CSV table of C-alpha atoms and ligand atoms in Angstrom, one decimal:
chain,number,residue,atom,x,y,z
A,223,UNK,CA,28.8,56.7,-80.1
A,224,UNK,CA,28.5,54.4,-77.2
A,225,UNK,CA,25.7,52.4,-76.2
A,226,UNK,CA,25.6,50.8,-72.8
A,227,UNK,CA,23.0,48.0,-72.6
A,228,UNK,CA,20.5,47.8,-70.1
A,229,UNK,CA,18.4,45.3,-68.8
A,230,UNK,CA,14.8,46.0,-68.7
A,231,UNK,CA,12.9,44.2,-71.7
A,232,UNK,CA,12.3,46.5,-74.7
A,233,UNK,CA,10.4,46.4,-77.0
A,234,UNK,CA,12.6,44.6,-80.1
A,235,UNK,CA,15.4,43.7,-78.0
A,236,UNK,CA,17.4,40.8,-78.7
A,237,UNK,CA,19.2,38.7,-76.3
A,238,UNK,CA,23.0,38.0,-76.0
A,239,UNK,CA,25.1,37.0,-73.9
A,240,UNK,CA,28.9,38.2,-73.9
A,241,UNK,CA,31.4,36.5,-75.7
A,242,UNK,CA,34.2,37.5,-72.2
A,243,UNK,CA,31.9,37.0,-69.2
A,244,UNK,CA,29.1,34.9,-70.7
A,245,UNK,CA,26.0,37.6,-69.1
A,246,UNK,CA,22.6,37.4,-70.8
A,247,UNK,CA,21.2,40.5,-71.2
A,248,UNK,CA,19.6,42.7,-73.7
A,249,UNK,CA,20.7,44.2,-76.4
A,250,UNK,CA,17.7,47.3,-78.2
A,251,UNK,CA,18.2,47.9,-82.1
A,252,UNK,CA,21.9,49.0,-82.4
A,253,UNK,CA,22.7,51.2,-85.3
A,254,UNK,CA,25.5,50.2,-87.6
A,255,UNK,CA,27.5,53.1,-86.6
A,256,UNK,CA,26.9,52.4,-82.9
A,257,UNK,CA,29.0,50.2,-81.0
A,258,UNK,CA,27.8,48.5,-77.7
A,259,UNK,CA,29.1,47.2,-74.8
A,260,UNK,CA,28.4,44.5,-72.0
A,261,UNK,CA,27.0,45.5,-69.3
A,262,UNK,CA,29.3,44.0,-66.7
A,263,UNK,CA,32.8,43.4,-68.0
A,264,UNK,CA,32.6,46.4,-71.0
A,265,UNK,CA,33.8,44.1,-73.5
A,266,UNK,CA,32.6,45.4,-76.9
A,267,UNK,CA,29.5,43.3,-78.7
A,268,UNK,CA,28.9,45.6,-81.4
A,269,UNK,CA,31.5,47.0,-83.4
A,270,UNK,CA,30.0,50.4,-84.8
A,271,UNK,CA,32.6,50.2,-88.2
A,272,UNK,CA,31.5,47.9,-91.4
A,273,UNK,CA,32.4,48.4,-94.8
A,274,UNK,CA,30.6,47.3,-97.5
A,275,UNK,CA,32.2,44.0,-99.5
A,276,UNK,CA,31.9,46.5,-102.4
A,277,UNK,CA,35.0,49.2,-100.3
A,278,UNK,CA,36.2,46.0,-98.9
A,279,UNK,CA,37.0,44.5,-101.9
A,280,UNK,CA,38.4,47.4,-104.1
A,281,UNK,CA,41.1,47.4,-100.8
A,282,UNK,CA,41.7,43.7,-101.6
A,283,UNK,CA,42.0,44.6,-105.3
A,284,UNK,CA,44.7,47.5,-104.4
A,285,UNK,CA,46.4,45.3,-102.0
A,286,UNK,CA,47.2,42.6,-104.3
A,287,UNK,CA,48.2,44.3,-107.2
A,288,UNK,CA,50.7,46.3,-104.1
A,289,UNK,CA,51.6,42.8,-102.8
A,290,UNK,CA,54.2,41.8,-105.5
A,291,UNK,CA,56.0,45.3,-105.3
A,292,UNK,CA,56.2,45.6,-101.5
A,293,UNK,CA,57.4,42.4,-101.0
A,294,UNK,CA,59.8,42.1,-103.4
A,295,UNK,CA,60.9,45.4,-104.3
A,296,UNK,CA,64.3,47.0,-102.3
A,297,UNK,CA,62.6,48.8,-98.9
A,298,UNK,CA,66.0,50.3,-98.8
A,299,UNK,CA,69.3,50.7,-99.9
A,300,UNK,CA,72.8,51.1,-98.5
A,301,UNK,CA,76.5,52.2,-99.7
A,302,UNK,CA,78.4,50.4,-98.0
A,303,UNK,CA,82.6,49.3,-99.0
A,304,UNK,CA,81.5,51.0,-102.0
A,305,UNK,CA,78.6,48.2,-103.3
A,306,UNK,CA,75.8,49.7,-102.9
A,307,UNK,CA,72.9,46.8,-101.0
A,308,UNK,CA,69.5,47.0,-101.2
A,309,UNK,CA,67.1,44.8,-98.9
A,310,UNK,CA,63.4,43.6,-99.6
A,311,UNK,CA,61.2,42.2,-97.2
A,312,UNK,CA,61.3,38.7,-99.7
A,313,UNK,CA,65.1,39.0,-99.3
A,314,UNK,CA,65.2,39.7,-95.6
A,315,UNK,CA,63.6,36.2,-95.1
A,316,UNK,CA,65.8,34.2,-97.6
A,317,UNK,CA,68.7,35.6,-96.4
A,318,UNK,CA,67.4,34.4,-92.7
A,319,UNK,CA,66.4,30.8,-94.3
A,320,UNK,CA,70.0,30.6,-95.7
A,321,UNK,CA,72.2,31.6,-92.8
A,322,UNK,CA,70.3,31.5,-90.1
A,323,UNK,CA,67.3,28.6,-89.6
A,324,UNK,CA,64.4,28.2,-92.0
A,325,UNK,CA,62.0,27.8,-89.2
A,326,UNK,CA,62.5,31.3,-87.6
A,327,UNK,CA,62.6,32.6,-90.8
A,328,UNK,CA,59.2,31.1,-91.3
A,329,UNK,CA,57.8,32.9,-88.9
A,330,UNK,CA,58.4,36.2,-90.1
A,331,UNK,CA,57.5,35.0,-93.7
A,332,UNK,CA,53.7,34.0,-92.1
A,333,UNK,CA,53.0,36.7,-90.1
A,334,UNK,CA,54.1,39.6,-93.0
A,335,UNK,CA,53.6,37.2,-96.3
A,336,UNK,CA,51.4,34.4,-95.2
A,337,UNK,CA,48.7,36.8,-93.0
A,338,UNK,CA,48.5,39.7,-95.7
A,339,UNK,CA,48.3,37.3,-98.8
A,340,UNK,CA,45.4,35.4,-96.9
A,341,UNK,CA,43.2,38.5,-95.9
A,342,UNK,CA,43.2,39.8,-99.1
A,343,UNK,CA,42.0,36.3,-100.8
A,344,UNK,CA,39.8,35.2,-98.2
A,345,UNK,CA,37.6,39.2,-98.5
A,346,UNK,CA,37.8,38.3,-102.6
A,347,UNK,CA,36.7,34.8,-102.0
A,348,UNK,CA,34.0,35.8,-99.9
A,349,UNK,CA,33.3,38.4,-102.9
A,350,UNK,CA,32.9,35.2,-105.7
A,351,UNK,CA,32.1,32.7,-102.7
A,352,UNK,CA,28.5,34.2,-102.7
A,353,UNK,CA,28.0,34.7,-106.7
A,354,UNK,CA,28.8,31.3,-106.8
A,355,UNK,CA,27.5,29.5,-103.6
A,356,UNK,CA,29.8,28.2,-101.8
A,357,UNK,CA,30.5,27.8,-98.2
A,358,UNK,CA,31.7,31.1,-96.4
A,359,UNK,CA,31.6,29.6,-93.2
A,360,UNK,CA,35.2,28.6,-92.6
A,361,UNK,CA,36.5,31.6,-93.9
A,362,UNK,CA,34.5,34.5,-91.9
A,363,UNK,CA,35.4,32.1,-88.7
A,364,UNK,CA,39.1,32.5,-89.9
A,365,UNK,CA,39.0,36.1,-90.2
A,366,UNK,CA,38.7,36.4,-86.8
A,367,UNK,CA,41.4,34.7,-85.8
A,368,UNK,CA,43.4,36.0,-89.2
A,369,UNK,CA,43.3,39.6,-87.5
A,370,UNK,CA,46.5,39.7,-84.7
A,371,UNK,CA,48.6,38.0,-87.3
A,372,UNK,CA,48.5,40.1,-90.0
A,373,UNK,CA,52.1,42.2,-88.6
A,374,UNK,CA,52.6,44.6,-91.3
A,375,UNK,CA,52.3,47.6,-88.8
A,376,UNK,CA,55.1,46.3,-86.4
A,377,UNK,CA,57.2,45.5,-89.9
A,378,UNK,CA,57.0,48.6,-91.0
A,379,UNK,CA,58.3,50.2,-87.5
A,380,UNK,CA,60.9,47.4,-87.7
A,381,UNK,CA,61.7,49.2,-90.8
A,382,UNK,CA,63.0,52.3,-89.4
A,383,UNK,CA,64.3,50.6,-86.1
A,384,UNK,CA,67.1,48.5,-88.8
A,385,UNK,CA,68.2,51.9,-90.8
A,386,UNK,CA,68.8,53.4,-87.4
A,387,UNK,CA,71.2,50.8,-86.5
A,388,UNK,CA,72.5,50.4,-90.2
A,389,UNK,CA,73.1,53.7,-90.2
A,390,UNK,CA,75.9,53.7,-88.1
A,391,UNK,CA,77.9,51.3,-90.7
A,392,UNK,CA,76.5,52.7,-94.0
A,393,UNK,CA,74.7,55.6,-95.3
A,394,UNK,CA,71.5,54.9,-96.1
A,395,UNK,CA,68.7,55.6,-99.0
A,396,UNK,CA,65.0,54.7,-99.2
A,397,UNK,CA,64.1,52.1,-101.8
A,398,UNK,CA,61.2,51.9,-104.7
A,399,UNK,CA,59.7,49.4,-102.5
A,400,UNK,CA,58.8,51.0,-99.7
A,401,UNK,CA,55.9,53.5,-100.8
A,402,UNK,CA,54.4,50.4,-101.9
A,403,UNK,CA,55.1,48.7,-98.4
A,404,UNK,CA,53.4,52.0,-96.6
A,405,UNK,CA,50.8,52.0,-98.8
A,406,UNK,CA,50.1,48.3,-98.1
A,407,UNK,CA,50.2,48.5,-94.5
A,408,UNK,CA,48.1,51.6,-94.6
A,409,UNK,CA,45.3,50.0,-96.3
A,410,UNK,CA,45.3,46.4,-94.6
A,411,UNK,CA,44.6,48.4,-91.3
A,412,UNK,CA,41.7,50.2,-92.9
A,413,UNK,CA,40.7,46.7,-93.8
A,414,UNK,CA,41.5,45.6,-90.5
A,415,UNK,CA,39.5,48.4,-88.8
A,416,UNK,CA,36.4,48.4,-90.9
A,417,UNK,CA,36.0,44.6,-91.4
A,418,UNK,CA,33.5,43.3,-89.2
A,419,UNK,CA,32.7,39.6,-88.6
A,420,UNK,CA,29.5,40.2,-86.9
A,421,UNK,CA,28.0,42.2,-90.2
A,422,UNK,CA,29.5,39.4,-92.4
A,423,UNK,CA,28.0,36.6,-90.6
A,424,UNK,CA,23.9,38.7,-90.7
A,425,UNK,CA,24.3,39.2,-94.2
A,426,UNK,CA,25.9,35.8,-95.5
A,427,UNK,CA,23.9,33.5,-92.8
A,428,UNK,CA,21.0,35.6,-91.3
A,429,UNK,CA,19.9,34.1,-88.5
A,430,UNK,CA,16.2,35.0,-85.9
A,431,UNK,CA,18.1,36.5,-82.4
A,432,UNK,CA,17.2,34.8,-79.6
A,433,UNK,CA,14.0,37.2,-77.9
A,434,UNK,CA,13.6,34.9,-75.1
A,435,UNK,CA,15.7,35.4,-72.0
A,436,UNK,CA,16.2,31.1,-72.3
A,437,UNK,CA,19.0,29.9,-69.9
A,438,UNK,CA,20.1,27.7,-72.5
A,439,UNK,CA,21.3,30.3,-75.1
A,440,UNK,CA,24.2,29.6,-75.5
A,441,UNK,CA,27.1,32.3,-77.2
A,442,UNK,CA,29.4,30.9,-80.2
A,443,UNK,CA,32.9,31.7,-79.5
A,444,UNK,CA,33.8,31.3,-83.4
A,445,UNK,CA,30.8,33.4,-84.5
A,446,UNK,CA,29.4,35.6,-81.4
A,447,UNK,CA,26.1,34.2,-82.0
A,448,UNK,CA,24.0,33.8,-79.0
A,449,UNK,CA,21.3,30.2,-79.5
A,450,UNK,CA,20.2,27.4,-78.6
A,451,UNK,CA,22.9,24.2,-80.2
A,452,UNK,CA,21.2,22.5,-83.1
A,453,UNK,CA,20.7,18.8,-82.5
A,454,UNK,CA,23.8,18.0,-82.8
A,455,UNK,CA,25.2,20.4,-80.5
A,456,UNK,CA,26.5,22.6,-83.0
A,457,UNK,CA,26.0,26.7,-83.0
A,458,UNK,CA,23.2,26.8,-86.0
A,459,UNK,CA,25.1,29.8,-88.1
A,460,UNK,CA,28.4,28.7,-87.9
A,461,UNK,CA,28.3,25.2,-87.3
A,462,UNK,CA,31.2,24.9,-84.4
A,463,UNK,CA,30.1,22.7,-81.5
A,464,UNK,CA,28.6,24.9,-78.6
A,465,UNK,CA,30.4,24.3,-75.2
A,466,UNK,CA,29.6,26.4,-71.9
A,467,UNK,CA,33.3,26.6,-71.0
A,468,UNK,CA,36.1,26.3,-73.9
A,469,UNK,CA,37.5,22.4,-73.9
A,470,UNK,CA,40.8,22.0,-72.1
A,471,UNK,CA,41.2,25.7,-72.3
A,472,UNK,CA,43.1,26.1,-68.7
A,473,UNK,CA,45.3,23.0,-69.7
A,474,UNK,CA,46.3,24.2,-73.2
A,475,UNK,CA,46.7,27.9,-71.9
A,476,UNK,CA,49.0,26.5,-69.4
A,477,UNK,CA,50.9,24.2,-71.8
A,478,UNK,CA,51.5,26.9,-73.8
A,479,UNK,CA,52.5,29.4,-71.0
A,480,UNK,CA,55.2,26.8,-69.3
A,481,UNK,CA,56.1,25.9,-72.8
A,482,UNK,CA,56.9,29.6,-73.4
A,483,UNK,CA,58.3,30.6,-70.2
A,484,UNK,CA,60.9,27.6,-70.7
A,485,UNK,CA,61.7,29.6,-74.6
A,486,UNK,CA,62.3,32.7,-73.2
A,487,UNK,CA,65.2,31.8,-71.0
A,488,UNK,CA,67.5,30.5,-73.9
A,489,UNK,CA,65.9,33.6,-76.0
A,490,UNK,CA,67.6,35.9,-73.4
A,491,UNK,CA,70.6,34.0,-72.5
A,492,UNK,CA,72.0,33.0,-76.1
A,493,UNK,CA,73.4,35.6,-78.8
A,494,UNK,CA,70.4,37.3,-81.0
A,495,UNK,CA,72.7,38.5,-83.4
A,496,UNK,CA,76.6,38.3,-84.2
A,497,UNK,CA,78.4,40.8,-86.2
A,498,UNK,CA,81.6,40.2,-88.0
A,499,UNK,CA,83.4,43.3,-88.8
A,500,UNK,CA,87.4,42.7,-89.9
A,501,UNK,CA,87.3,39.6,-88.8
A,502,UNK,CA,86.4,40.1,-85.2
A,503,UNK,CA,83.2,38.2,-83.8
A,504,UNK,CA,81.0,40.2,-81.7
A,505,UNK,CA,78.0,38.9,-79.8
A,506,UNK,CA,74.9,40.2,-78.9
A,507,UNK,CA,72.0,39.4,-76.2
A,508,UNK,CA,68.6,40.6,-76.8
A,509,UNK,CA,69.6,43.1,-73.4
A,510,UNK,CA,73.5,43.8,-75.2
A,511,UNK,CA,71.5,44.6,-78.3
A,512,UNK,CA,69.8,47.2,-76.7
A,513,UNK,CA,72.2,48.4,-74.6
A,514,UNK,CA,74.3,49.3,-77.7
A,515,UNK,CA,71.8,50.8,-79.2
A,516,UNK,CA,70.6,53.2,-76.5
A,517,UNK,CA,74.2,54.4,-76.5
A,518,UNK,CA,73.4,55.8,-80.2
A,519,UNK,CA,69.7,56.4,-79.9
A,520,UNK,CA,67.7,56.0,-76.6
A,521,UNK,CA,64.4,56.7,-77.9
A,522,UNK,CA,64.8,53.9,-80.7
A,523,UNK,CA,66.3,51.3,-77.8
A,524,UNK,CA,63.2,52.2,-75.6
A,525,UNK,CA,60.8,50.9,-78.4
A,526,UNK,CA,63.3,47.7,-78.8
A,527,UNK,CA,63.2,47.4,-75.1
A,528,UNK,CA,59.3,47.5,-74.5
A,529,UNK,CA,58.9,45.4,-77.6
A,530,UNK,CA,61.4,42.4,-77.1
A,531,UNK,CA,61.7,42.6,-72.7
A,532,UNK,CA,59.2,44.5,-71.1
A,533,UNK,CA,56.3,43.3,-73.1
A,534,UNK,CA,57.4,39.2,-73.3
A,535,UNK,CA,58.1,39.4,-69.6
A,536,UNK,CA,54.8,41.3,-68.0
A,537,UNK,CA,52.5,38.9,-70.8
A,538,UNK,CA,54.0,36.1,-69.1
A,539,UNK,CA,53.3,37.6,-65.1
A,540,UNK,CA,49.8,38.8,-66.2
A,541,UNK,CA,48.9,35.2,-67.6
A,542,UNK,CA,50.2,33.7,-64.6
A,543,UNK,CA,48.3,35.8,-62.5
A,544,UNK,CA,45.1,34.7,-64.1
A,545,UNK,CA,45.7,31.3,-64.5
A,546,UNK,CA,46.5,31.2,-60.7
A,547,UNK,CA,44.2,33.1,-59.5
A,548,UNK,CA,41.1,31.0,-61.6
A,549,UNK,CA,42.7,27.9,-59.5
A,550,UNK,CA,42.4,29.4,-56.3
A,551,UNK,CA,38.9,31.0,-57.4
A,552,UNK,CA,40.4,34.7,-56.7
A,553,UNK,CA,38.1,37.3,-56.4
A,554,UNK,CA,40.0,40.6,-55.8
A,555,UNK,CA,40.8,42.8,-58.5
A,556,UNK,CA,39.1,41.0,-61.3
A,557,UNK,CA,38.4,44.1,-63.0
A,558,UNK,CA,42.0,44.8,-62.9
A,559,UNK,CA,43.2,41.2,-64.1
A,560,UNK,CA,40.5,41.4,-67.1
A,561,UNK,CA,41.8,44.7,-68.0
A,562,UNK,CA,45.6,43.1,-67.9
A,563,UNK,CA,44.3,41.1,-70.2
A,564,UNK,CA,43.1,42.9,-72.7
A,565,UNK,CA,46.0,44.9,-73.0
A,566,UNK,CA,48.7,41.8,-73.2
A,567,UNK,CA,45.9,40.4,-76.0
A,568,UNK,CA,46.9,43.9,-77.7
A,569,UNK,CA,50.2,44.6,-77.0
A,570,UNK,CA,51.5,40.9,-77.6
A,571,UNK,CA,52.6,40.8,-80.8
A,572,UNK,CA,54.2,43.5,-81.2
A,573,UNK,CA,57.1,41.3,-79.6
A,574,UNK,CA,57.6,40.0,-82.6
A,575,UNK,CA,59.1,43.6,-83.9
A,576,UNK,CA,62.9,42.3,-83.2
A,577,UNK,CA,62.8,39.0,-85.5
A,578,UNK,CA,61.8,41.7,-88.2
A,579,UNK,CA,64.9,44.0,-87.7
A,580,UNK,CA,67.4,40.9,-87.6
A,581,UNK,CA,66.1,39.8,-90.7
A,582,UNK,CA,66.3,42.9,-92.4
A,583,UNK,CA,69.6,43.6,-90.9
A,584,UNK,CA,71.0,40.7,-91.9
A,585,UNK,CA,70.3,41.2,-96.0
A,586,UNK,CA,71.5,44.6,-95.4
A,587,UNK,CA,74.6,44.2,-93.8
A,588,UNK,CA,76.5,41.3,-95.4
A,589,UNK,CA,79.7,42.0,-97.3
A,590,UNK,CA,80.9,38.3,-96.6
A,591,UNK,CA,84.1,38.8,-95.0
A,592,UNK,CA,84.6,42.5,-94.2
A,593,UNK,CA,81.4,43.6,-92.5
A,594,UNK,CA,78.6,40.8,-91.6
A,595,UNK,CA,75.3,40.6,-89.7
A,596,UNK,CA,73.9,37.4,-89.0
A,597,UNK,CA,71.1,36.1,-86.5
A,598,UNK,CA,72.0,34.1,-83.1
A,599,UNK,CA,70.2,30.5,-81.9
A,600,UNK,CA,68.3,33.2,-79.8
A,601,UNK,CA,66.4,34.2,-82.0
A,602,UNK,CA,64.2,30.7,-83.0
A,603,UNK,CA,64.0,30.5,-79.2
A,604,UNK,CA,62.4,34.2,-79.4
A,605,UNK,CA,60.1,33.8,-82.2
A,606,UNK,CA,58.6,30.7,-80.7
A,607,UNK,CA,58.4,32.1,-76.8
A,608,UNK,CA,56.1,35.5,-78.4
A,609,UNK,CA,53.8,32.7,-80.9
A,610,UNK,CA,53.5,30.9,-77.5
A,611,UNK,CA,52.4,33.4,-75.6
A,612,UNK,CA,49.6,34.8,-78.0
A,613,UNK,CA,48.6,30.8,-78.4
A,614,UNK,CA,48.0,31.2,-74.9
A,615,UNK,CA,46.0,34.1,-73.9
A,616,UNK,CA,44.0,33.0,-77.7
A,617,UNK,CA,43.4,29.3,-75.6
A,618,UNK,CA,42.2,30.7,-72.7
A,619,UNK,CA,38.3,31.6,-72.3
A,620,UNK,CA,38.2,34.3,-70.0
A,621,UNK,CA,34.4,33.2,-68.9
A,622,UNK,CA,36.3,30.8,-66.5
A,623,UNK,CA,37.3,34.2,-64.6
A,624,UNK,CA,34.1,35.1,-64.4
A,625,UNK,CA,32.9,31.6,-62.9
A,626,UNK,CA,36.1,31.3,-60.6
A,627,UNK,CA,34.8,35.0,-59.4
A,628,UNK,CA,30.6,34.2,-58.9
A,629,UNK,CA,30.7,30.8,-57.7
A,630,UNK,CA,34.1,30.3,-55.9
A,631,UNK,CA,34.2,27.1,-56.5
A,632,UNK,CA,33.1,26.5,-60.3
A,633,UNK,CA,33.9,23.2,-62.1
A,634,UNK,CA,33.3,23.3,-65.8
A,635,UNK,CA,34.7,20.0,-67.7
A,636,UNK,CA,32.4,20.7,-70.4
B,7,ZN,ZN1,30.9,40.8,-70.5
B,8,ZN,ZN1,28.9,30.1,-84.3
């Protein structure tokens, strides 16, 4: 059920301002179940899903006895020259750290090892945090940020995007592992879905809402608390210093959209992935990949293409877009750009969706001499372009769209 704020006072009515366009207005009694949304730029201040800790933390319990399986147990198997070879996601990235660079292969190991293994300890230190006493703070504010890493939805379509194009060298067979893996990724969206900050932060750090219309409430971007800083400038539940505007976010958001712009060009001239079969050498761009594949499979090499091209490339336009058009104080179609923006914020890192198929690829298809798979340069050049670009849009505080749009000529340094 939705809930559109309005702003006459009412009775109980707390104010807020929005986290994306910075209005104050007034928010009546919201159920739990309810969600609500700003007024003016209809980004979502109430999430209407919360678990208890209690559900939330027999998930974290499932999960981690699931973790050691799905990570290390054979996803699948193939016959291939008459050896049969079986790859794990564990194996995937060792294989990538031995042949191809340990950096790349990092990245895959955070966003499907690293992310996971941290959501599930943070919810069961939060759990024993509170028994005990301890400061929750830093790990509710990380839970926020925790949520677009955690990639074990795009791994496990990466999953069947590698045994189509194994399939063509080797028959193919689905390995213990991989209920497990489903399983996992199954209940870390649930987890995903239901966990919400907001509820965390009332019933660890209750706080009095602001019931004042003050102009110098203030909202928390780590928390989404609207207030008034503490004296030292600091939000008073989550401790963070209070700015109006994000520090240096247009500079950083640049940085790391020039920086990432500059990546993708190697990332699509370079080879992605080389293939040895009989001793022959064969190359392949990210476009050649794909290319290749849609000759077997268009629907798979439609899913490649929006994932490694089409999304990399219109993030990058979109960004630009905004950045420019906050310089120039733009105010046509800002509905349209903040709406852009939301949808590159949720479609980004699913980019990330080819690094997982190389890496599976490559433990799968490796009989040394005979028949080899192994990753190209490309592919660090890839990896870091996509982190890049969701650094960016993550830098960027889209209130400075709203003030480039009221004022015309707003100047935060703040
Ligand atoms: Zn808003
Ligand atoms: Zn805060």
């Amino acid at each position: 059920m939705k809930i559109y704020t309005i702003s006459p006072i009412l009775p109980q009515a707390r104010y807020q301002r929005c986290p994306q366009c910075d209005t104050l207005f007034s928010l009546p009694p919201v159920k739990s179940v309810q969600s609500a949304h700003c007024p003016r730029c209809n980004a979502r201040i109430h999430n209407g899903r919360d678990w208890s800790m209690t559900r939330l933390c027999a998930i974290a319990i499932t999960m981690l006895l699931l973790l050691p399986f799905s990570f290390t147990e054979p996803l699948m198997s193939v016959s291939l020259l008459g050896t049969t070879i079986s790859a794990s996601l564990m194996g995937g990235i060792m294989q990538m750290a031995r042949q191809g660079d340990v950096i790349t292969a990092s990245m895959v190991a955070f966003c499907t090892i690293g992310t996971p293994v941290t959501l599930v300890a943070s919810i069961l230190y939060l759990w024993f945090g509170h028994r005990f006493g301890m400061n929750l703070r830093p790990v509710i504010l990380m839970l926020r940020r925790l949520k677009e890493w955690v990639m074990l939805d795009i791994y496990l379509i990466g999953i069947a995007v590698a045994s189509i194009k194994v399939k063509d060298y080797a028959a193919l067979e689905p390995g213990p592992g991989l209920i497990a893996f489903i399983t996992l990724t199954l209940l870390s969206l649930l987890m995903l879905i239901h966990l919400n900050e907001e509820e965390l932060w009332q019933r660890y750090y209750p706080l009095p809402e602001a019931n004042q219309p003050l102009a110098s409430l203030r909202i928390c971007l780590g928390c989404h608390f609207t207030g008034v800083p503490d004296s030292r400038g600091r939000c008073p539940r989550c401790h963070t210093p209070l700015r109006l505007r994000r520090r240096h976010s247009l500079q950083k958001s640049w940085a790391a959209l020039i920086a990432s712009i500059i990546f993708l060009i190697p990332a699509n001239m370079l080879p992605i992935s080389i293939i040895y079969l009989n001793g022959a050498r064969q190359e392949d761009t990210i476009l050649s990949g794909i290319m290749s594949l849609a000759s077997g499979n268009v629907p798979v090499a439609a899913v490649v293409f929006i994932a490694s091209i089409l999304v990399p490339v219109t993030k990058v336009i979109v960004l630009l877009t905004v950045l420019i058009s906050i310089h120039f104080n733009c105010e046509q179609g800002l509905k349209t750009r903040i709406r852009l923006l939301r949808v590159i914020t949720w479609v980004g890192r699913w980019s990330m969706l080819d690094l997982f198929v190389i890496s599976l690829t490559m433990s799968l298809v490796n009989r040394d001499q005979l028949l080899a798979f192994t990753m190209g340069p490309a592919a660090f050049y890839f990896g870091t372009a996509v982190i890049l670009t969701i650094l960016a849009v993550e830098w960027l505080d889209s209130r400075l769209l709203w003030d480039a749009h009221a004022t015309g000529n707003a100047e935060y340094t703040d």
